Amino acid sequence: MDGEIDIYKHFTWLKRSQVNHHSSNNETYQERLARLEGDKESLILQVSVLTDQVEAQGEKIRDLEICLEGHQLKLNATEEMLQQELLSRTSLETQKLDLMAEVSDLKIKLVGMEKEQSEYEEKQTKAEGLLQELRHLKIKVEELENERNQYEWKLKATKAEIAQLQEQLALKDAEIERLQSQLSRTSSHSEVAERDQEVQRLKIGMESLLAANEEKNVDGTVVSDDLSPLSSGMDSGPQSPLSPENRKSPKGIKKIWGKIRRTQSGNFPADDLGLAEFRRGGLRATAGPRLSRSKETKGQKSDYNAPFAQWSTERVCNWLEDFGLGQYVIFARQWVTSGHMLLTATPQDMEKEMGIKHPLHRKKLVLAIKSINAKQDEKSAQLDHIWVTRWLDDIGLPQYKDQFHEARVDGRMLQYLTVNDLLFLKVTSQLHHLSIKCAIHVLHINGFNPHCLRRRPVEESNGSPSEVVQWSNHRVMEWLRSVDLAEYAPNLRGSGVHGALILLEPRFNGDTLAMLLNIPPQKTLLRRHLTTNFNVLIGPEAQQEKREITESTAYTPLTTTAKVRPRKLGFSHFGNLRKKKFDESTDYICPMDTNPGATNGSQKNYSGYKGLSPVTDRELDQVGQTD
């Protein structure tokens, strides 16, 4: 800046010198030359100053460039650290989602354990009640034993009194014989009259003795009737001559003596009585139920190889317990006499005689009896109600496990499950109806193979549509994690989304999945990313079918609020209510597969599933109204 000022002064000086040249003509050439040389030196000095300034400015520029490079390096390092922090944050988020999933699983297990604990406590309370009843029964048995001992002592005393009376009768018999011998030797009339009076006195005494003997005999007979089987022997013998009917018409001392000799009141031998009274297995043996099991006979052993119609009551009750209907065994023991009786029972009999009020319990038993009568070995019968609760976990509907477990829904009932049955099980969501429908259809296609659903990824790459249709709810969540949507994967728990619903339901598309994942509508890029991966997953054939359904005029999108309600019956249907009281409806949620070749799902492609897919909206609309 200073150099520019000097140059400007120099030019002004030149202009002034030119003016002075014209004005002053008296200056000499030497003076002008000296001034020019001075000006030259000043210019050289100014140029050197300017050069020094330029070099100083260049050094400052180089220092600034060095500082800029240092700051650039720091910026790159900071960006690398930021990338690492983002990566660590995403890994922490995935770990957080995994931990949340594990926590939800633990909560479900905790609920199951609490339910088992409550059932165990109920069983324990029932067992304590049974123990108290057993204690009361033992006390009653002891009281009865004491009463029996008292009656035995009374009976022994009665026997002793009877023996004394027999001795007195023997003495009177000897006296009567003596008097008869005296009567035969005497011939005097007066003596005969006196003897007749004496005989009359003896007769009156004998009658009093016989009356006392009869009272003792009646007391002993009553005691023996109450406590021992000796009363049966007394009744079966001849009638005692000591009864009032036989004493009404005595015919002399010989008749009385003959009756006394024929009486049964003395037939109480002590040894026989001690062996006979209160013997186990006699007429008065305990008639109550025994606590111990009786030994198996040959007939019981052969019962295990007999057909169901020839089963005994005990084996039928054991079968009911294994079948999951053990709560009805008490009534079955009282009513069922053989397997044939259960095979011919109607649903009305099951409700009335066995107390089966639960309609699905009746349906379970009726389906089993029909299978036994038809001699059909259904593969669905091998899947019990415990497997069905695990199956609900696989298809993403664990919230209905308690209802299905209480109803004892097994594989055979899944095959014959109706819309009314699902409504009874409190499954009212239309989306959940479709989920169960598609899942049952996959079971039909795979011949009710218990391991047909895939819970874990087999390969790194996504599978074909024939494999996707067998994906479980957990496998779909794994797929969401693989397409960078791990933070939304836990939202599928309890939604009922699995591979069969994704492929076989025409109205299920990417927007439906985004709605179930709770992805906000304003996140258009995220929804577009999900739709792209969804279309790649289902394949072009299913994609074309879903597009055609979406573009149709009757299309209504799936929502989580749509409910299935029971059909409102008109006046024309009241006549059928009595006929179908026991749920004889055949509007199955998934009609049975009639194709015999559809047995191995691992060898089928999507076209096989699609051709047999029963999923239509009209079926649900015919049964119920949707909100």
XYZ file of C-alpha atoms in Angstrom:
627
model
C 0.000 0.000 0.000
C 2.925 2.331 0.796
C 4.566 1.501 -2.559
C 1.464 2.556 -4.431
C 1.512 5.915 -2.630
C 5.200 6.460 -3.584
C 4.516 5.653 -7.239
C 1.668 8.102 -7.241
C 3.940 10.813 -5.812
C 6.538 10.043 -8.453
C 4.070 10.529 -11.285
C 2.886 13.769 -9.826
C 6.480 14.917 -9.601
C 7.030 14.063 -13.278
C 4.037 16.123 -14.213
C 5.299 18.996 -12.167
C 8.786 18.698 -13.780
C 7.207 18.920 -17.189
C 5.392 22.012 -16.155
C 8.532 23.396 -14.637
C 10.338 22.631 -17.899
C 8.061 24.939 -19.720
C 8.086 27.489 -16.993
C 11.713 27.480 -16.110
C 13.969 27.409 -19.026
C 16.897 28.494 -16.958
C 17.585 25.143 -15.331
C 20.529 23.320 -16.633
C 20.766 19.762 -17.915
C 23.111 18.719 -15.115
C 20.651 19.602 -12.431
C 17.922 17.645 -14.144
C 20.179 14.614 -14.445
C 21.027 14.773 -10.784
C 17.367 14.915 -9.866
C 16.627 11.931 -12.096
C 19.375 9.897 -10.492
C 17.976 10.746 -7.072
C 14.555 9.750 -8.224
C 16.003 6.490 -9.573
C 17.566 5.672 -6.236
C 14.351 6.415 -4.437
C 12.484 4.137 -6.864
C 15.027 1.335 -6.324
C 14.562 1.724 -2.599
C 10.814 1.614 -2.960
C 11.020 -1.555 -5.152
C 13.159 -3.329 -2.537
C 10.680 -2.376 0.180
C 7.801 -3.695 -1.928
C 9.697 -6.972 -2.580
C 10.212 -7.513 1.176
C 6.528 -6.917 1.789
C 5.539 -9.415 -0.931
C 7.805 -12.098 0.600
C 6.308 -11.492 4.053
C 2.814 -11.848 2.618
C 3.822 -15.145 0.909
C 5.097 -16.563 4.205
C 1.817 -15.675 5.858
C -0.095 -17.421 3.054
C 2.025 -20.561 3.479
C 1.393 -20.552 7.227
C -2.330 -20.239 6.613
C -2.255 -23.172 4.151
C -0.426 -25.300 6.720
C -3.097 -24.427 9.345
C -5.825 -25.250 6.815
C -4.331 -28.709 6.167
C -4.182 -29.380 9.942
C -7.812 -28.382 10.349
C -8.771 -30.596 7.391
C -7.083 -33.595 9.023
C -8.911 -32.899 12.266
C -12.204 -32.679 10.318
C -11.606 -36.077 8.657
C -10.788 -37.677 11.997
C -13.941 -36.187 13.495
C -16.055 -37.544 10.610
C -14.583 -41.034 11.088
C -15.377 -40.901 14.781
C -18.929 -39.808 13.935
C -19.354 -42.789 11.568
C -18.117 -45.149 14.257
C -20.531 -43.642 16.747
C -23.411 -44.110 14.283
C -22.448 -47.743 13.722
C -22.201 -48.383 17.438
C -25.563 -46.690 17.930
C -27.246 -48.901 15.326
C -25.712 -52.010 16.912
C -26.940 -50.847 20.317
C -30.416 -50.296 18.899
C -30.477 -53.810 17.448
C -29.321 -55.177 20.786
C -32.042 -53.136 22.474
C -34.684 -54.638 20.156
C -33.377 -58.126 20.807
C -33.485 -57.487 24.537
C -37.034 -56.152 24.235
C -38.035 -59.279 22.325
C -36.452 -61.455 24.991
C -38.196 -59.453 27.713
C -41.560 -59.969 26.005
C -40.859 -63.701 25.713
C -39.948 -63.807 29.389
C -43.147 -61.951 30.258
C -45.198 -64.490 28.308
C -43.356 -67.316 30.060
C -43.935 -65.600 33.402
C -47.669 -65.403 32.709
C -47.670 -69.101 31.806
C -45.752 -69.981 34.981
C -48.162 -67.910 37.079
C -51.087 -69.707 35.512
C -49.478 -73.088 36.189
C -48.802 -72.000 39.757
C -52.447 -71.006 40.236
C -53.576 -74.360 38.822
C -51.155 -76.119 41.138
C -52.508 -74.177 44.108
C -56.066 -75.116 43.138
C -55.055 -78.774 42.909
C -53.340 -78.485 46.282
C -56.470 -77.013 47.869
C -58.549 -79.817 46.348
C -56.074 -82.371 47.704
C -56.281 -80.799 51.177
C -60.077 -80.994 50.987
C -59.840 -84.685 50.073
C -57.471 -85.284 52.991
C -59.919 -83.649 55.376
C -62.722 -85.831 54.023
C -60.525 -88.892 54.534
C -59.880 -87.850 58.142
C -63.631 -87.470 58.744
C -64.222 -90.893 57.200
C -61.559 -92.430 59.438
C -63.221 -90.880 62.489
C -66.592 -92.284 61.405
C -65.059 -95.724 60.854
C -63.569 -95.644 64.355
C -66.952 -94.676 65.789
C -68.599 -97.553 63.922
C -65.922 -99.945 65.225
C -66.638 -98.793 68.799
C -70.364 -99.290 68.273
C -69.685 -102.748 66.864
C -67.619 -103.659 69.941
C -70.417 -102.484 72.218
C -72.956 -104.603 70.343
C -70.605 -107.573 70.542
C -70.419 -107.241 74.342
C -74.202 -106.976 74.519
C -74.506 -110.065 72.330
C -72.164 -112.055 74.589
C -74.159 -111.015 77.658
C -77.350 -112.094 75.913
C -75.769 -115.444 75.087
C -74.824 -115.948 78.742
C -78.388 -115.191 79.852
C -79.729 -117.622 77.248
C -77.390 -120.328 78.584
C -78.710 -119.732 82.122
C -82.297 -119.992 80.867
C -81.430 -123.257 79.102
C -80.082 -124.646 82.392
C -83.271 -123.590 84.180
C -85.338 -125.248 81.445
C -83.302 -128.430 81.863
C -84.038 -128.407 85.629
C -87.747 -127.868 84.990
C -87.671 -130.677 82.442
C -86.226 -133.055 85.050
C -88.877 -132.024 87.573
C -91.652 -132.538 85.009
C -90.337 -136.032 84.227
C -90.304 -136.824 87.939
C -93.874 -135.618 88.320
C -94.998 -137.663 85.328
C -93.457 -140.786 86.833
C -95.244 -140.082 90.104
C -98.533 -139.545 88.267
C -98.159 -142.917 86.509
C -97.687 -144.752 89.876
C -100.534 -143.119 91.766
C -104.154 -144.139 91.241
C -105.936 -142.111 93.847
C -108.310 -139.499 92.484
C -107.535 -136.970 95.172
C -103.874 -137.306 94.586
C -104.476 -136.899 90.878
C -106.424 -133.698 91.533
C -103.673 -132.334 93.739
C -101.108 -133.276 91.104
C -103.217 -131.579 88.450
C -103.184 -128.391 90.480
C -99.449 -128.727 90.920
C -99.086 -129.285 87.155
C -101.144 -126.173 86.512
C -98.856 -124.192 88.820
C -95.816 -125.610 87.033
C -97.431 -124.779 83.688
C -97.913 -121.163 84.761
C -94.287 -121.028 85.924
C -93.108 -122.532 82.637
C -95.100 -119.971 80.671
C -93.486 -117.152 82.637
C -90.066 -118.664 82.016
C -90.874 -119.082 78.319
C -91.999 -115.431 78.109
C -88.754 -114.276 79.708
C -86.788 -116.541 77.364
C -88.670 -115.145 74.384
C -87.821 -111.552 75.369
C -84.133 -112.415 75.696
C -84.257 -114.246 72.362
C -85.849 -111.256 70.614
C -83.160 -108.910 72.018
C -80.396 -111.184 70.779
C -82.023 -111.507 67.363
C -82.233 -107.700 66.978
C -78.582 -107.253 67.877
C -77.496 -109.978 65.481
C -79.624 -108.464 62.696
C -77.846 -105.134 63.101
C -74.284 -106.353 63.396
C -73.694 -109.897 62.168
C -74.768 -112.292 59.432
C -76.242 -114.680 62.036
C -79.637 -113.100 61.509
C -79.788 -114.599 58.046
C -79.266 -118.013 59.527
C -82.016 -117.421 62.055
C -84.429 -116.349 59.348
C -83.633 -119.302 57.112
C -84.220 -121.838 59.901
C -87.647 -123.034 61.088
C -89.839 -120.591 62.950
C -89.192 -120.470 66.707
C -91.873 -122.209 68.762
C -91.568 -119.471 71.341
C -93.566 -117.039 69.220
C -96.965 -115.894 70.520
C -98.807 -117.793 67.741
C -97.388 -121.104 68.909
C -98.160 -120.350 72.554
C -101.853 -119.710 71.934
C -102.878 -123.381 71.833
C -100.785 -125.461 74.251
C -101.758 -129.138 74.460
C -100.193 -130.192 77.680
C -96.818 -130.493 79.275
C -95.518 -132.871 76.566
C -96.349 -130.379 73.821
C -94.636 -127.623 75.785
C -91.632 -129.843 76.424
C -91.462 -130.789 72.764
C -91.476 -127.143 71.748
C -88.781 -126.365 74.256
C -86.601 -129.140 72.804
C -87.088 -127.881 69.231
C -86.388 -124.199 69.941
C -83.527 -122.474 68.045
C -82.711 -120.061 70.834
C -79.890 -122.200 72.036
C -78.095 -122.507 68.691
C -75.446 -119.867 69.499
C -72.119 -121.702 69.771
C -69.454 -119.313 70.972
C -66.699 -120.642 68.750
C -68.750 -120.440 65.552
C -69.931 -116.960 66.440
C -66.433 -115.659 67.011
C -65.355 -116.893 63.571
C -68.447 -115.764 61.722
C -69.317 -112.303 62.986
C -68.092 -109.240 61.055
C -66.070 -111.258 58.597
C -64.775 -109.410 55.476
C -66.640 -110.552 52.418
C -69.762 -111.612 54.346
C -73.245 -110.238 54.033
C -72.469 -107.258 56.294
C -69.039 -106.447 54.859
C -68.181 -102.803 54.174
C -69.913 -101.739 50.961
C -68.059 -98.469 50.412
C -65.458 -97.907 47.618
C -61.965 -99.137 48.250
C -59.003 -96.816 48.003
C -56.571 -99.377 46.611
C -56.655 -100.694 43.069
C -57.738 -104.251 42.577
C -55.408 -106.647 40.870
C -55.691 -106.938 37.125
C -57.515 -109.982 35.928
C -57.045 -111.769 32.656
C -60.106 -109.995 31.292
C -58.634 -106.608 32.120
C -55.338 -107.492 30.472
C -57.076 -108.591 27.317
C -59.117 -105.340 27.382
C -56.092 -103.426 26.096
C -56.219 -105.339 22.824
C -59.973 -105.015 22.452
C -61.665 -102.460 20.162
C -62.974 -99.222 21.614
C -66.549 -100.512 21.830
C -65.404 -103.249 24.246
C -63.345 -101.001 26.509
C -64.109 -101.050 30.196
C -65.205 -98.023 32.189
C -61.771 -97.583 33.717
C -60.018 -97.594 30.362
C -62.522 -95.115 28.893
C -61.882 -92.790 31.860
C -58.107 -93.090 31.374
C -58.586 -92.252 27.688
C -60.587 -89.143 28.611
C -57.776 -87.999 30.922
C -55.163 -88.488 28.196
C -57.493 -86.695 25.775
C -57.466 -83.553 27.927
C -61.009 -83.949 29.344
C -60.074 -85.263 32.770
C -62.532 -82.935 34.535
C -65.413 -85.108 33.301
C -64.023 -88.459 34.501
C -66.077 -88.387 37.732
C -69.389 -88.278 35.831
C -68.113 -90.729 33.222
C -67.454 -93.364 35.892
C -71.064 -93.118 37.004
C -72.642 -93.162 33.543
C -70.362 -94.901 31.027
C -70.430 -98.677 31.324
C -68.370 -99.490 28.210
C -66.789 -97.949 25.151
C -69.859 -98.811 23.066
C -72.006 -96.592 25.279
C -69.728 -93.621 24.611
C -69.615 -94.347 20.872
C -73.424 -94.253 20.666
C -73.815 -91.182 22.896
C -75.323 -88.016 21.448
C -74.194 -84.465 22.277
C -77.324 -84.147 24.411
C -76.269 -87.210 26.413
C -72.782 -85.790 26.874
C -74.212 -82.560 28.244
C -76.827 -84.191 30.461
C -75.043 -87.292 31.783
C -71.380 -86.255 31.721
C -71.881 -82.548 32.489
C -69.979 -81.306 29.394
C -71.408 -77.781 29.153
C -68.504 -76.337 27.132
C -69.518 -76.519 23.424
C -65.934 -76.957 22.185
C -65.318 -79.789 24.655
C -68.395 -81.524 23.254
C -67.186 -80.866 19.716
C -63.751 -82.299 20.550
C -65.305 -85.495 21.918
C -67.840 -85.798 19.069
C -65.085 -85.459 16.428
C -62.988 -88.110 18.166
C -65.962 -90.506 18.346
C -66.769 -89.915 14.664
C -63.156 -90.700 13.754
C -63.280 -93.923 15.799
C -66.577 -94.988 14.223
C -65.280 -94.210 10.727
C -61.959 -95.965 11.498
C -60.018 -93.028 10.038
C -56.457 -92.349 11.094
C -56.241 -88.565 10.717
C -52.812 -86.986 11.017
C -54.368 -83.930 12.629
C -55.391 -86.097 15.595
C -51.704 -86.502 16.520
C -51.451 -82.766 17.377
C -52.686 -82.171 20.931
C -53.858 -78.909 22.510
C -50.374 -78.169 23.886
C -49.000 -78.133 20.325
C -51.799 -75.763 19.261
C -50.697 -73.205 21.886
C -47.156 -73.320 20.469
C -48.619 -73.014 16.975
C -50.378 -69.789 18.029
C -46.956 -68.424 19.010
C -45.609 -69.319 15.570
C -48.379 -67.512 13.681
C -48.085 -64.413 15.883
C -51.250 -64.740 18.003
C -50.036 -65.616 21.510
C -52.790 -63.527 23.113
C -55.327 -66.309 22.416
C -53.335 -69.121 24.034
C -55.407 -69.138 27.232
C -58.743 -69.381 25.382
C -57.520 -72.160 23.076
C -55.938 -74.060 25.980
C -59.101 -73.817 28.079
C -61.182 -75.070 25.134
C -58.657 -77.938 24.582
C -58.421 -77.121 20.858
C -56.239 -79.758 19.171
C -55.193 -80.443 15.588
C -58.421 -82.205 14.645
C -60.483 -79.257 15.926
C -58.354 -76.867 13.852
C -59.364 -78.898 10.812
C -63.076 -78.449 11.661
C -62.903 -74.957 13.229
C -65.781 -72.639 12.273
C -66.232 -68.883 12.394
C -68.633 -69.254 15.332
C -65.986 -71.253 17.193
C -63.479 -68.419 16.733
C -66.014 -65.897 17.969
C -66.643 -68.109 21.014
C -62.862 -68.096 21.595
C -63.026 -64.252 21.600
C -61.214 -63.922 18.248
C -63.169 -61.004 16.755
C -60.556 -59.254 14.575
C -61.038 -59.839 10.846
C -57.278 -59.763 10.301
C -56.789 -62.449 12.950
C -59.511 -64.579 11.321
C -57.637 -64.379 8.027
C -54.340 -65.166 9.777
C -55.738 -68.347 11.360
C -57.403 -69.258 8.070
C -54.160 -69.025 6.071
C -52.211 -70.876 8.766
C -54.726 -73.771 8.787
C -54.520 -73.875 5.003
C -50.738 -74.331 5.185
C -51.322 -77.206 7.632
C -53.735 -78.771 5.133
C -51.182 -78.496 2.338
C -48.417 -80.032 4.470
C -50.549 -82.890 5.769
C -50.604 -81.427 9.312
C -46.883 -81.800 9.655
C -46.060 -80.312 13.094
C -42.718 -78.957 11.828
C -43.871 -77.349 8.564
C -43.392 -73.743 9.739
C -39.901 -72.241 9.493
C -38.778 -70.263 12.502
C -35.140 -69.535 11.555
C -33.448 -68.503 8.290
C -31.807 -71.420 6.499
C -29.715 -69.372 4.062
C -28.512 -65.815 3.899
C -30.516 -64.957 0.785
C -34.303 -64.571 0.824
C -36.287 -67.696 -0.039
C -38.696 -68.366 -2.857
C -42.463 -67.777 -2.412
C -42.979 -71.498 -1.719
C -40.644 -71.113 1.253
C -41.986 -67.734 2.350
C -45.484 -69.207 2.702
C -44.109 -71.423 5.492
C -42.498 -68.565 7.421
C -43.516 -68.087 11.031
C -44.064 -64.734 12.697
C -40.550 -64.799 14.130
C -39.078 -65.550 10.693
C -40.868 -62.490 9.249
C -39.324 -60.387 12.027
C -35.893 -61.758 11.112
C -36.531 -60.711 7.512
C -37.371 -57.169 8.682
C -34.054 -57.033 10.514
C -32.246 -58.140 7.375
C -33.753 -55.229 5.381
C -32.675 -52.621 7.960
C -36.052 -52.319 9.717
C -35.032 -53.855 13.022
C -36.508 -51.036 15.119
C -40.020 -51.806 13.805
C -39.788 -55.615 13.993
C -41.139 -55.996 17.586
C -44.394 -54.331 16.490
C -45.371 -57.567 14.710
C -45.841 -59.430 17.995
C -49.515 -60.229 18.442
C -50.362 -59.016 14.921
C -50.887 -62.466 13.365
C -48.530 -61.749 10.439
C -46.775 -64.801 9.014
C -45.684 -66.011 5.589
C -49.006 -67.578 4.598
C -50.942 -64.380 5.353
C -48.425 -62.320 3.379
C -48.705 -64.498 0.269
C -52.196 -66.037 0.318
C -54.259 -63.001 1.344
C -54.700 -60.842 -1.801
C -55.455 -57.662 0.166
C -52.291 -57.871 2.262
C -49.730 -55.542 0.672
C -46.843 -53.291 1.651
C -49.145 -50.575 2.982
C -50.855 -53.099 5.271
C -47.480 -54.226 6.607
C -46.386 -50.599 7.136
C -49.595 -49.954 9.066
C -49.002 -52.975 11.303
C -45.382 -51.867 11.858
C -46.613 -48.410 12.971
C -44.480 -46.589 10.373
C -45.782 -42.986 10.170
C -47.295 -41.980 6.796
C -44.977 -38.959 6.540
C -41.934 -41.240 6.324
C -42.429 -41.849 2.611
C -38.864 -42.985 1.912
C -39.070 -45.645 4.627
C -42.433 -46.883 3.372
C -41.093 -46.981 -0.203
C -38.101 -48.993 0.998
C -40.448 -51.463 2.756
C -42.722 -51.787 -0.297
C -39.766 -52.476 -2.593
C -38.419 -55.260 -0.388
C -41.948 -56.620 0.134
C -42.501 -56.933 -3.632
C -39.137 -58.663 -4.050
C -40.102 -61.089 -1.281
C -43.496 -62.186 -2.633
C -42.422 -62.507 -6.271
C -43.960 -61.188 -9.479
C -46.908 -63.601 -9.581
C -48.282 -62.687 -6.158
C -47.427 -59.045 -6.808
C -49.542 -59.041 -9.976
C -52.460 -60.672 -8.166
C -52.353 -58.156 -5.324
C -52.163 -55.288 -7.810
C -55.273 -56.542 -9.629
C -57.189 -56.807 -6.351
C -56.083 -53.318 -5.327
C -57.192 -51.807 -8.644
C -60.633 -53.453 -8.546
C -63.683 -51.358 -7.685
C -64.782 -53.591 -4.771
C -61.428 -53.327 -3.008
C -61.493 -52.472 0.695
C -58.140 -52.282 2.470
C -57.365 -54.392 5.524
C -57.448 -52.561 8.843
C -56.699 -53.506 12.412
C -60.089 -52.243 13.627
C -62.306 -54.398 11.397
C -64.335 -56.856 13.492
C -66.279 -60.010 12.659
C -69.726 -60.131 14.209
C -72.203 -63.021 14.369
C -74.786 -63.173 11.651
C -78.104 -61.563 12.523
C -80.763 -64.230 12.021
C -84.123 -63.360 10.519
C -87.509 -64.902 11.242
C -86.888 -67.656 8.699
C -83.915 -69.000 10.692
C -85.694 -69.534 14.019
C -86.756 -73.004 12.971
C -83.150 -74.101 12.576
C -82.028 -72.915 15.999
C -83.290 -76.044 17.768
C -81.730 -78.352 15.187
C -78.281 -76.734 15.401
C -78.238 -76.255 19.151
C -75.071 -78.314 19.542
C -73.097 -76.444 16.909
C -73.564 -78.696 13.906
C -72.539 -75.857 11.614
C -70.214 -76.665 8.713
C -69.090 -73.138 7.791
C -65.449 -74.023 8.470
C -62.917 -71.226 8.726
C -60.773 -73.183 6.248
C -62.533 -75.916 4.225
C -60.769 -79.256 4.145
C -58.368 -80.034 1.325
C -59.814 -82.622 -1.028
C -56.675 -82.992 -3.154
C -54.968 -86.272 -2.182
C -51.685 -85.245 -3.742
C -51.171 -82.258 -1.491
C -49.201 -83.880 1.245
C -45.650 -82.607 1.123
C -45.425 -78.851 1.289
C -41.673 -78.767 0.746
C -42.109 -79.892 -2.872
C -44.764 -77.327 -3.839
C -44.384 -73.953 -5.437
C -46.532 -70.891 -4.929
C -48.974 -71.926 -7.641
C -49.943 -75.002 -5.635
C -50.702 -72.899 -2.589
C -52.513 -70.330 -4.674
C -54.706 -72.844 -6.452
C -55.922 -74.333 -3.178
C -56.133 -71.056 -1.285
C -59.566 -70.702 0.335
C -59.014 -67.101 1.364
C -61.866 -64.920 0.129
C -63.637 -61.967 1.641
C -67.135 -63.137 0.819
C -66.980 -66.007 3.276
C -66.411 -63.678 6.214
C -69.017 -61.262 4.895
C -71.583 -64.060 4.691
C -71.033 -65.012 8.325
C -70.627 -61.618 9.952
C -70.654 -57.891 9.404
C -67.400 -55.936 9.480
C -66.984 -52.491 11.023
